[in-house]
Coordinates of C-alpha atoms in Angstrom, one line a residue:
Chain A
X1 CA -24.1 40.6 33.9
X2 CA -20.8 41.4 32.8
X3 CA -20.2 43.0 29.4
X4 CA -19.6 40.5 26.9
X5 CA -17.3 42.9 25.2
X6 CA -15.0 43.0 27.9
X7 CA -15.0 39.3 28.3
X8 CA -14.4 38.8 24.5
X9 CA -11.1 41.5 25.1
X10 CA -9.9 38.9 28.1
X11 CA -10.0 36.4 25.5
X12 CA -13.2 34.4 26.3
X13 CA -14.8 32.1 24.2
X14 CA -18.6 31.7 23.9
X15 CA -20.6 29.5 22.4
X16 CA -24.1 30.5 21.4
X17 CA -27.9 28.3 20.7
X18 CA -28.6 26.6 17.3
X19 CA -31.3 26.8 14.8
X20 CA -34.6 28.3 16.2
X21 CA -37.1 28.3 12.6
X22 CA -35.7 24.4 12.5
X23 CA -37.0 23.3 15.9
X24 CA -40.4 25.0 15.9
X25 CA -41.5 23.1 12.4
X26 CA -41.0 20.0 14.6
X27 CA -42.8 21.5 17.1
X28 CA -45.8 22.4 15.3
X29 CA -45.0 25.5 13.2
X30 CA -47.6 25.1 10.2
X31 CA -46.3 25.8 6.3
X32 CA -46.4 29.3 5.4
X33 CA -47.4 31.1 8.9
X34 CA -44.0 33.2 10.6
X35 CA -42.0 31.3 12.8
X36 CA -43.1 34.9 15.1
X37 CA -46.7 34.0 15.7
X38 CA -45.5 31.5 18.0
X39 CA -44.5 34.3 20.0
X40 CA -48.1 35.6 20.7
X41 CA -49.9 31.5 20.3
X42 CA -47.3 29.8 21.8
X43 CA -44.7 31.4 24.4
X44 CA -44.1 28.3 26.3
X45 CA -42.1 26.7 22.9
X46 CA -40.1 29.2 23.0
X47 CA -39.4 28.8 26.5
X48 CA -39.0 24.9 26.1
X49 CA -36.0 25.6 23.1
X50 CA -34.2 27.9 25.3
X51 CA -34.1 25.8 28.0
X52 CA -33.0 23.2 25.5
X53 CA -30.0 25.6 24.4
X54 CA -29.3 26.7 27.6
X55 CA -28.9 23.0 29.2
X56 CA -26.9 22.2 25.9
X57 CA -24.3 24.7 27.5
X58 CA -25.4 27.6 25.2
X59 CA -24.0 31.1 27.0
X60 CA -25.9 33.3 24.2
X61 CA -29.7 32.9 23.8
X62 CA -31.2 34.5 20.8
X63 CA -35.5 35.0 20.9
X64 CA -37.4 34.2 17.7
X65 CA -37.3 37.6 16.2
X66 CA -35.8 36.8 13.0
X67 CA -38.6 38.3 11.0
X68 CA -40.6 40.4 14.0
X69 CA -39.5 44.0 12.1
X70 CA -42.7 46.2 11.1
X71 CA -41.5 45.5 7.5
X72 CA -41.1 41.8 7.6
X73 CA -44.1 41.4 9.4
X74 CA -46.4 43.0 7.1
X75 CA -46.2 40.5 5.2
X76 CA -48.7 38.4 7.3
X77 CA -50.6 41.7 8.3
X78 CA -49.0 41.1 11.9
X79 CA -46.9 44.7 11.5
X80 CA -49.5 45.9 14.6
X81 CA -48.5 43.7 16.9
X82 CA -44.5 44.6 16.4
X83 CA -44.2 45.3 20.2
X84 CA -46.0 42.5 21.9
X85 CA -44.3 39.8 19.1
X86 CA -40.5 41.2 20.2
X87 CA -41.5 41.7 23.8
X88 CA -43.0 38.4 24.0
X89 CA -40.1 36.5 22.7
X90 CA -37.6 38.1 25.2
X91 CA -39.6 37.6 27.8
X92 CA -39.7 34.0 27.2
X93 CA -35.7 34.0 26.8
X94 CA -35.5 35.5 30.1
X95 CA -37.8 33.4 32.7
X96 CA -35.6 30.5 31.0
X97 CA -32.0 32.5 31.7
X98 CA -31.1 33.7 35.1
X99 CA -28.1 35.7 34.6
X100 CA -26.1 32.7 33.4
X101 CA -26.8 33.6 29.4
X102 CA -27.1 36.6 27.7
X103 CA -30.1 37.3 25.7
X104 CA -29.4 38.2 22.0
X105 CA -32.3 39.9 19.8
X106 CA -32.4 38.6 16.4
X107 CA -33.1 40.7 13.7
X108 CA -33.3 40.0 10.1
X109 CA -34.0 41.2 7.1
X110 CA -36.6 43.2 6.3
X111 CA -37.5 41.4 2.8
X112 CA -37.9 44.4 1.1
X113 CA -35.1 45.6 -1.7
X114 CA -33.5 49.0 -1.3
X115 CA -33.9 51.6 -4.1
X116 CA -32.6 51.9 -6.8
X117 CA -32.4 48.5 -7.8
X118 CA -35.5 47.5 -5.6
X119 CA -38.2 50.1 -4.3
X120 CA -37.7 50.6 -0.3
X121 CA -36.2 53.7 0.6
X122 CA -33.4 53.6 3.3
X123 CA -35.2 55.9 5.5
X124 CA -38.4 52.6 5.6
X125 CA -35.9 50.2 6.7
X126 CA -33.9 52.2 9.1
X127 CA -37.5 53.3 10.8
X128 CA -38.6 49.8 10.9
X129 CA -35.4 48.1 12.2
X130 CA -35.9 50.8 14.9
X131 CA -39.0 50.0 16.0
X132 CA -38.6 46.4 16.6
X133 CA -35.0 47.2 18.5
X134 CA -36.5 49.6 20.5
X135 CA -39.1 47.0 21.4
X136 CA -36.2 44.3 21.7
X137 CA -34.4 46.5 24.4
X138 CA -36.9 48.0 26.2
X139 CA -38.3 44.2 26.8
X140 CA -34.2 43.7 27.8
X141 CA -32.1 41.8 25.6
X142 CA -28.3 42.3 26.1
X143 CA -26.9 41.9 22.8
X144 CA -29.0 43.1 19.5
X145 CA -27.9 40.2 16.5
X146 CA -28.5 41.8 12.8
X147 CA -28.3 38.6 11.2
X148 CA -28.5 36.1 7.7
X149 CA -27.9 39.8 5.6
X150 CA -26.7 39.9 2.4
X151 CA -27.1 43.8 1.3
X152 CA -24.4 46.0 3.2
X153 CA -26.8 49.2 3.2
X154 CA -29.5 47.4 5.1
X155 CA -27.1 46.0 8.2
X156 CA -26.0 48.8 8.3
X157 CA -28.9 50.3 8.9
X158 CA -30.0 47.8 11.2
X159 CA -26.5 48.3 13.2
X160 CA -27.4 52.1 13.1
X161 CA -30.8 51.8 14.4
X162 CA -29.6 49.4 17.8
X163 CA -26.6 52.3 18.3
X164 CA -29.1 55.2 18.2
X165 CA -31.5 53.9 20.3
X166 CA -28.5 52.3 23.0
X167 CA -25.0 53.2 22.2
X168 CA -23.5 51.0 24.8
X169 CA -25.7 47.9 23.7
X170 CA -23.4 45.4 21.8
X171 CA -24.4 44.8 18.4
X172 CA -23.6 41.9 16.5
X173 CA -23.8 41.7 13.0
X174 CA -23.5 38.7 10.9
X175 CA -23.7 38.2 6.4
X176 CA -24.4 35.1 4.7
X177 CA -21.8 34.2 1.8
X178 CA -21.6 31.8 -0.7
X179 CA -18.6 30.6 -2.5
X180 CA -17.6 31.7 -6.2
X181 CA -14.7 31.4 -8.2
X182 CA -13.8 34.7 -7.1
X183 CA -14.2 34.4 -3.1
X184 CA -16.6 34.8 -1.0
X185 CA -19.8 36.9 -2.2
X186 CA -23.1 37.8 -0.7
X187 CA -25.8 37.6 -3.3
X188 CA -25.9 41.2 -3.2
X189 CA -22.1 41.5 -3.7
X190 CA -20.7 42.3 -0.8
X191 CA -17.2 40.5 0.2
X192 CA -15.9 40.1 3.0
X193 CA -13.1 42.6 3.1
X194 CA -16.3 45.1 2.2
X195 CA -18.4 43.6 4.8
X196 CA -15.8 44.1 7.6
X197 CA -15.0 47.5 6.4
X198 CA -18.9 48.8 5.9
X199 CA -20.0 46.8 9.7
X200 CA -17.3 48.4 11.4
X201 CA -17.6 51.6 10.2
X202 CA -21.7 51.5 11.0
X203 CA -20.5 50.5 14.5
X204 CA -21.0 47.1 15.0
X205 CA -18.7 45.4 17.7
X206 CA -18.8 42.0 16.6
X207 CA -19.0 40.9 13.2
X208 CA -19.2 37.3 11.2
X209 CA -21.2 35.1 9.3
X210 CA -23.9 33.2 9.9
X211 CA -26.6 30.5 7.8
X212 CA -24.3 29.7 4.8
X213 CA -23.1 26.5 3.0
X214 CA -21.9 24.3 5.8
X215 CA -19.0 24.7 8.4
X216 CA -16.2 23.8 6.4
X217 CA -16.8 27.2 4.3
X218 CA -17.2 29.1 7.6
X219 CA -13.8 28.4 8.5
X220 CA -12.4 29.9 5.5
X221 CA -15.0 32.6 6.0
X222 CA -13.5 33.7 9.3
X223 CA -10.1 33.1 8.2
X224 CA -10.6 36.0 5.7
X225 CA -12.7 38.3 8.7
X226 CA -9.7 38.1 10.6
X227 CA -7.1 38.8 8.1
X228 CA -9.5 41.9 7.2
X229 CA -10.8 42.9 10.9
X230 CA -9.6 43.7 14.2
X231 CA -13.5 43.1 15.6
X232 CA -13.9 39.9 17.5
X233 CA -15.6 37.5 15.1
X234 CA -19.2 35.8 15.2
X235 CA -19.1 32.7 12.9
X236 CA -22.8 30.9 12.7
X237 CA -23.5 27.5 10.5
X238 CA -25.8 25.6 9.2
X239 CA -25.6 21.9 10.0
X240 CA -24.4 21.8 6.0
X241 CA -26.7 22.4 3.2
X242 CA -30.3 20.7 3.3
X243 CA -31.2 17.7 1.3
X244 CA -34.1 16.0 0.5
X245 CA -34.6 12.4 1.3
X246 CA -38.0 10.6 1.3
X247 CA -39.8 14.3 1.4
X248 CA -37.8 14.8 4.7
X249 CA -35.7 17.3 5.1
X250 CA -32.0 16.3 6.2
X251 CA -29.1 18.5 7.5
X252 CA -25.6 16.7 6.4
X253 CA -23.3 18.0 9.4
X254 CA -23.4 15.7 12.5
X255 CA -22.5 17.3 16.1
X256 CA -19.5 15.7 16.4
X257 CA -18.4 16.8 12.7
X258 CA -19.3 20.7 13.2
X259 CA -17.8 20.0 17.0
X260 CA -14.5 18.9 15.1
X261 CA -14.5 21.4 12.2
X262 CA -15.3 24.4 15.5
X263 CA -11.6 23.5 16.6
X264 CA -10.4 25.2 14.0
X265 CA -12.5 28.5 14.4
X266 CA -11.4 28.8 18.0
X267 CA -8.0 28.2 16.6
X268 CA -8.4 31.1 14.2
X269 CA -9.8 33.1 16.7
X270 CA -13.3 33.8 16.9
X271 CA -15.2 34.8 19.8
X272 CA -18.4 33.4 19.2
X273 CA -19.4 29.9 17.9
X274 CA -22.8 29.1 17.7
X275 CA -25.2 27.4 14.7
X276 CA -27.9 28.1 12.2
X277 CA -30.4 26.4 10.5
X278 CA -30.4 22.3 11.1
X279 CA -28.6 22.6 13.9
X280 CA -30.2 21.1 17.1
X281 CA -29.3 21.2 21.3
X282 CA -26.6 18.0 20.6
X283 CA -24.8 19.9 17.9
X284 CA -24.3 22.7 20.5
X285 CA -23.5 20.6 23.3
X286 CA -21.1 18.7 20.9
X287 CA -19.4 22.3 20.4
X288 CA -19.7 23.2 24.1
X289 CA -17.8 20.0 25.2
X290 CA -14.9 20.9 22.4
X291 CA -14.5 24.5 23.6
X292 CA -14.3 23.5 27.0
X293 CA -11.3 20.8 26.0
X294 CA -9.6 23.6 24.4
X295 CA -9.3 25.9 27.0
X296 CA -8.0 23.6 29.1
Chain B
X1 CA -26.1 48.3 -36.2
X2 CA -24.1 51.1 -33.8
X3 CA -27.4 52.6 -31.8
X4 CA -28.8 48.8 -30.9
X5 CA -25.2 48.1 -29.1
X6 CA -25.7 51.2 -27.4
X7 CA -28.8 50.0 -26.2
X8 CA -27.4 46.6 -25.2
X9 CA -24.9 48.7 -23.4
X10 CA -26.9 51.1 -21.9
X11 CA -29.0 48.5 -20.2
X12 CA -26.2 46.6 -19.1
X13 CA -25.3 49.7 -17.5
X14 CA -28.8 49.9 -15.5
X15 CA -29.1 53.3 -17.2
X16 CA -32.8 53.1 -17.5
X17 CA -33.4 56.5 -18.9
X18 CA -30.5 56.2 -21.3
X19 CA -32.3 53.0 -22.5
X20 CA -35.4 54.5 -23.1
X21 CA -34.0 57.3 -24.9
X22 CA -32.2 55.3 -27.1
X23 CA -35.0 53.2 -28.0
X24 CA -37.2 56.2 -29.0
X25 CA -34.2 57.0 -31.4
X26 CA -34.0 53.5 -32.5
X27 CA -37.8 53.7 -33.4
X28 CA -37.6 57.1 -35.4
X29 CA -34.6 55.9 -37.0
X30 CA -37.0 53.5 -38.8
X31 CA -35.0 50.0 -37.1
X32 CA -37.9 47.2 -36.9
X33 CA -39.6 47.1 -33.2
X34 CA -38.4 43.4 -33.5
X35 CA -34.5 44.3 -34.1
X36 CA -34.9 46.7 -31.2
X37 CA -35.5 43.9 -29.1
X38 CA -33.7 40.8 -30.0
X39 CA -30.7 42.8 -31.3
X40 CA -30.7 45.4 -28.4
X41 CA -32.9 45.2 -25.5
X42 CA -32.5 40.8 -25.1
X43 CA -29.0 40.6 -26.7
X44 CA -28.3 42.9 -23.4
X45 CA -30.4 41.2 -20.7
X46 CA -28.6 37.9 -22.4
X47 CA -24.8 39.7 -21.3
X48 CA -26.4 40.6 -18.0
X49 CA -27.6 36.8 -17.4
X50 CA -23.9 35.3 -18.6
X51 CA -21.9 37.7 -15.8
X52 CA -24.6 37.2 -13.3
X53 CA -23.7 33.3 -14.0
X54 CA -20.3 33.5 -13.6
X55 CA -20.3 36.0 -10.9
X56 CA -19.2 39.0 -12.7
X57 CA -21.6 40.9 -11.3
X58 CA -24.0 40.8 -8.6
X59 CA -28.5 40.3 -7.9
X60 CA -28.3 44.4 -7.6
X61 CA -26.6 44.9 -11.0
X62 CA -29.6 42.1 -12.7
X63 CA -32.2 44.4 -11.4
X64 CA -31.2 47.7 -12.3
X65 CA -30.8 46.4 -16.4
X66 CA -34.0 44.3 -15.8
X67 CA -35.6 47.6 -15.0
X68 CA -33.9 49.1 -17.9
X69 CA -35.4 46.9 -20.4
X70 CA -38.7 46.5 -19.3
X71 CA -38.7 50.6 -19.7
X72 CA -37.8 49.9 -23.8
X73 CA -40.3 46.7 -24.0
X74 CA -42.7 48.9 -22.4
X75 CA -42.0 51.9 -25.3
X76 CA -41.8 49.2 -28.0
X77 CA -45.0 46.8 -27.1
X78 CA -48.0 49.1 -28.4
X79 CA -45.6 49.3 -32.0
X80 CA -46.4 45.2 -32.7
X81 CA -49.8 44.2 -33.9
X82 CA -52.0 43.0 -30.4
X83 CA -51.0 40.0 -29.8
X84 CA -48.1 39.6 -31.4
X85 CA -45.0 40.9 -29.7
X86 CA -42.2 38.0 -30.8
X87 CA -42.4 35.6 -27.8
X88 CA -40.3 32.4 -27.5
X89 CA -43.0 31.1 -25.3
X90 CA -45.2 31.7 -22.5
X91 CA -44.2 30.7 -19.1
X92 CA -46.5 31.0 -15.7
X93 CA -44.2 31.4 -12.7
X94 CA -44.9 31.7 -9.0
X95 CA -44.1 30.7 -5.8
X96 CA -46.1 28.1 -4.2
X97 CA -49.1 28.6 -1.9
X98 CA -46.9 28.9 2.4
X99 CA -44.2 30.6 1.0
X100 CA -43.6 34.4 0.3
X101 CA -39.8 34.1 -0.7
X102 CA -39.8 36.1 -4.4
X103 CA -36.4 36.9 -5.2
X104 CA -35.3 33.8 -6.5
X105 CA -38.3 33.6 -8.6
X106 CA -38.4 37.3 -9.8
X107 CA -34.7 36.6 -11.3
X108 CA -36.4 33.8 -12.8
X109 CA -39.0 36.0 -14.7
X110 CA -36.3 38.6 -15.6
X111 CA -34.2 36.4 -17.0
X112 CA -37.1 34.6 -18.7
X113 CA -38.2 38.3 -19.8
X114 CA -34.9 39.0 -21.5
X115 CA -34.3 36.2 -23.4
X116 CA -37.7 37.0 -24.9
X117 CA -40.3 35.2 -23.3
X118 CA -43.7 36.0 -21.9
X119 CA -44.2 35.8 -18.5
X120 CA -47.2 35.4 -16.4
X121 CA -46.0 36.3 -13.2
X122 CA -48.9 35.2 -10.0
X123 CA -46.4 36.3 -6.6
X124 CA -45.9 34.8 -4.0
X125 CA -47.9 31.8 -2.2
X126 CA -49.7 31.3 -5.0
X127 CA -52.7 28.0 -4.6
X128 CA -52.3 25.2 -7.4
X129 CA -56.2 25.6 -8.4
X130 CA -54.4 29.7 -9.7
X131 CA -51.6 27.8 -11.4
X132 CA -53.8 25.4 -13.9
X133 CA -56.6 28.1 -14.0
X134 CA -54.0 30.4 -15.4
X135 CA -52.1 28.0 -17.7
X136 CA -55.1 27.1 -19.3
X137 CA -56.5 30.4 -19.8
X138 CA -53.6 31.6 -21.2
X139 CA -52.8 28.7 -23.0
X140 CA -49.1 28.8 -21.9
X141 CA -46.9 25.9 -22.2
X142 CA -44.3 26.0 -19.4
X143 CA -45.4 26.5 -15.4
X144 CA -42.9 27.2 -13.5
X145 CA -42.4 26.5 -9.4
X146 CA -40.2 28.5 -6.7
X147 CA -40.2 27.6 -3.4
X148 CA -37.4 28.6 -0.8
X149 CA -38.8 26.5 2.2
X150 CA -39.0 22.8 2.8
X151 CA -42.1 23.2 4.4
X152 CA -43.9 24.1 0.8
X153 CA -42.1 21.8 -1.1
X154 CA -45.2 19.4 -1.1
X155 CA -47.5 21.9 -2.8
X156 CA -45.1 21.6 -5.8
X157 CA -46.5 17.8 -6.0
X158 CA -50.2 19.0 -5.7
X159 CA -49.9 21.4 -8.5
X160 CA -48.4 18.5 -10.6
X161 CA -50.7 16.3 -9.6
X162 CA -54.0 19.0 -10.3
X163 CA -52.3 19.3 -13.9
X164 CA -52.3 15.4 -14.3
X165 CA -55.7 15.5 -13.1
X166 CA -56.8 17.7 -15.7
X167 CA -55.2 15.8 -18.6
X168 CA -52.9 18.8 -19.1
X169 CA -49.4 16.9 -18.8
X170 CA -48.8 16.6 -22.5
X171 CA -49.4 20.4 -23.1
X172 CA -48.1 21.4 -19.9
X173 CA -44.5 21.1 -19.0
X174 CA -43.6 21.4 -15.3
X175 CA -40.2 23.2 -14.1
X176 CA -39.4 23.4 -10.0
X177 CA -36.9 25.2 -8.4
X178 CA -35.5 27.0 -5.4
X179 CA -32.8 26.7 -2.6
X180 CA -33.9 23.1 -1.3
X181 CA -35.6 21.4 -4.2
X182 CA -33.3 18.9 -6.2
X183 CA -33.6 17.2 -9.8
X184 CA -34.2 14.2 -7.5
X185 CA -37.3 15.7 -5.7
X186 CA -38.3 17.0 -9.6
X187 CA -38.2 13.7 -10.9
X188 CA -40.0 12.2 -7.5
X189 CA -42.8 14.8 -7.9
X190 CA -43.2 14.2 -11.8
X191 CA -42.1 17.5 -12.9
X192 CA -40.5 17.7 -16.1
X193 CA -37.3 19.3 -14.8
X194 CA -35.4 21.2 -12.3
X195 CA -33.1 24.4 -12.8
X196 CA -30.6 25.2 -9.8
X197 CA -30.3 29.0 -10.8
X198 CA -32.0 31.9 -13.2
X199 CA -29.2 31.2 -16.0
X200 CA -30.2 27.5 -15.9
X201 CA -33.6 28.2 -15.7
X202 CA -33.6 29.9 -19.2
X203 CA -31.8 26.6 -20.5
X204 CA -34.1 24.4 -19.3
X205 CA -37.2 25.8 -20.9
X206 CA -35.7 27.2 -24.0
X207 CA -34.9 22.8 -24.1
X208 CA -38.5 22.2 -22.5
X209 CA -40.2 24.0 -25.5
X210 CA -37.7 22.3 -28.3
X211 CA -38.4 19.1 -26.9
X212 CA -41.8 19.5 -26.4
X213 CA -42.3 20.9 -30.1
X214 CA -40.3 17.3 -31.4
X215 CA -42.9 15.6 -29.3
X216 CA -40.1 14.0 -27.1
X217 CA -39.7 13.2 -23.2
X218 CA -37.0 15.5 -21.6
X219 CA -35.5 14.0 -19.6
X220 CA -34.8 15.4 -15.8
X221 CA -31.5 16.4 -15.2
X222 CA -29.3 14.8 -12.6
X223 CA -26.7 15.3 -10.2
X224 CA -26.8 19.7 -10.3

């Protein structure tokens, strides 16, 4: 496939697949066990939602490795089967896309805090984020996705793990903000003048946002990256923020509301539109069938 | 007195061994173990907790004073009489049994910790049976609930419901939190309230424990 960096420098714009954690808790995933485990119990899920993406119009596919690092896995005791959890959920990506999608490997944090206000050292993380990159890549994804961060360091370790194990492999790399009186902060801190500055800088080629506080804030979000940046611009929502109604769980945003508010971030000028939690196939078909209005 | 705002200072500076010095000179300076901490080490944490609030500063900046004054609480506990380190209350906190999201409720215990009460922490995906069993063993009066996902928000109910089962809701109060639970889920579940944040959290039981001590229903709060 062509590079999607060169396609981004002609100007293209690409729309990308929704939630992943959201869809597989209606599809069986049980309270409390990883969204990953699927990968090993249940590939053919995986396969289903990416063929659900992909028919949506999706032209980036992520696989369910949000919380497939070493690190992040230990948590369940499943830090042995790092390898087989990442290749598994490529793998699945792949017999779904046939060279009309590019296959993004998710990676998230690692849920452990960095020293010296937490106990992790960097050298942990970096080794960790490695290991489940290297297993992303060799397994073939296209496009590595550090994503839903919130401490600079640990992206940026993440960003430098994908570049030292493939330097031409695009890396994306994406911070979740929430508004305060003062801008927009992670809860570590980080701005997004500081965010732009430390992602570029690690070597990331496309930067942005993703998970957040609804799509109304992303807009304002990637108004600021691109006031800041020069790097084509990722921006990832939630369908709004989750409420609560009759013990179900709701997501405000409608398709055709994060389809209308998308107008404006290809108006601003980012690359990349895709969603986040609570969003579902129609909210990205919704955005597919605006983006394609626009170009014409 | 000049060395306790030092303190305050120093731990609002995450300057853990600065802290710890300072507390050691506090001591041999003859100041009372309890002035130490309410007029040093929690008037501090209580600084850290306002700019956290209003976004002053940032989760990293909370953890590195939290770690600086549980270094002076550590030096001053064995000077208090067993037992009897000053406590505005005890308070169990965990997050609930499915979910192993902690930093939310780790805030929660710091702040708790620095406005000077004690705090039973149990982790992460913590069962309702280890809830009551601990509130009743350590007779504590406030439990406290974290859960970041939706899919554990039921086990919230379950521990409410164990406590109501075991004729411990008039000795027990009940506060929930965590990114999707609402005062309307609180009040739905039968807790006794809902915090949205650490800050608030502090609030809320600091009014739990008053209200509870008057004998009166607090109310949930709405519409945060």
């Amino acid at each position: 496939m062509e590079d999607i960096l060169k396609r981004i420098r002609q100007n293209e714009i690409f729309v990308a697949d929704g939630a992943m954690g959201t869809m597989l808790m209606k599809r069986g995933l049980k309270p409390g066990t990883p969204p990953e485990s699927f990968n090993i119990t249940h590939p053919e899920i995986l396969e289903n939602i990416a063929k659900l993406y992909l028919d949506a119009g999706a032209e980036i596919i992520q696989t369910n490795t949000f919380g497939a690092s070493p690190l992040k896995l230990s948590f369940y005791s499943l830090e042995s089967q790092t390898e087989e959890i990442n290749r598994n959920a490529v793998f699945a990506v792949k017999k779904i896309v046939n060279k009309n999608a590019y296959i993004s490997g998710s990676c998230g944090p690692s849920g452990k805090l960095l020293k010296p206000y937490g106990d992790t050292g960097t050298e942990i993380i970096y080794n960790s984020f490695k290991k489940q990159i290297n297993a992303l890549i060799s397994a073939g994804v296209n496009i590595i996705c550090a994503e839903t961060m919130t401490d600079l360091t640990e992206i940026t370790l993440a960003v430098k793990a994908a570049k030292s194990i493939s330097s031409s492999i695009p890396v994306m790399a994406t911070m979740t903000f929430d508004p305060t009186p003062k801008g927009f902060y992670t809860i570590m801190g980080v701005n997004i003048e500081k965010a732009a500055k430390g992602l570029e800088d690690a070597g990331a080629d496309i930067i942005g946002s993703n998970c957040g506080n609804g799509i109304e804030n992303m807009v304002k979000i990637a108004k600021k990256f691109k006031e800041v940046s020069k790097l084509p611009i990722i921006i990832q929502s939630n369908a709004g923020v989750p409420e609560i109604k009759n013990g179900k769980t709701l997501y405000p945003e409608t398709p055709d509301f994060m389809a209308e508010k998308a107008k404006e971030l290809v108006s601003i000028g980012v690359s990349i539109i895709g969603g986040c939690c609570g969003t579902t196939p129609e909210h990205i078909r919704a955005i597919r069938e605006m983006v394609d209005r626009m170009k014409q | 007195m000049d060395i306790l705002r030092k303190i305050s200072e120093a731990l609002q500076n995450g300057n853990n061994e600065k802290v710890t010095m300072l507390t050691k000179k506090a001591v041999e300076e003859n100041i009372s173990p309890k002035e130490i901490l309410d007029k040093g080490l929690i008037e501090g944490m209580n600084i850290i907790g306002d700019k956290y609030k209003n976004h002053i500063i940032f989760l990293p900046d909370v953890l590195l004073a939290a770690k600086a004054m549980y270094g002076g609480i550590a030096l001053l506990k064995p000077m208090f009489i067993e037992g009897n380190m000053p406590s505005a209350g005890k308070v169990v906190i965990g997050t609930v049994q499915g979910d192993l999201h902690d930093i939310g409720k780790n805030l929660v215990g710091i702040m708790l910790k620095g406005a000077g009460f004690e705090v039973i922490d149990l982790g992460n995906n913590v069962p309702p049976e280890k809830f009551v069993r601990t509130v009743k063993k350590e007779n504590a009066s406030i439990v406290g609930m974290s859960t970041l996902l939706t899919t554990t928000m039921p086990v919230m109910r379950d521990v409410v419901n164990l406590i109501k089962k075991e004729n411990l809701e008039d000795s027990i109060k009940i506060i929930v939190g965590g990114a999707p639970v609402s005062a309307e889920f609180a009040r739905e579940i039968g807790a006794d309230a809902y915090s949205y944040d650490s800050a608030n959290a502090v609030e809320t039981v600091k009014a739990l424990i008053a209200e509870k001590d008057e004998g009166k229903e607090y109310k949930v709060k709405s519409g945060e």
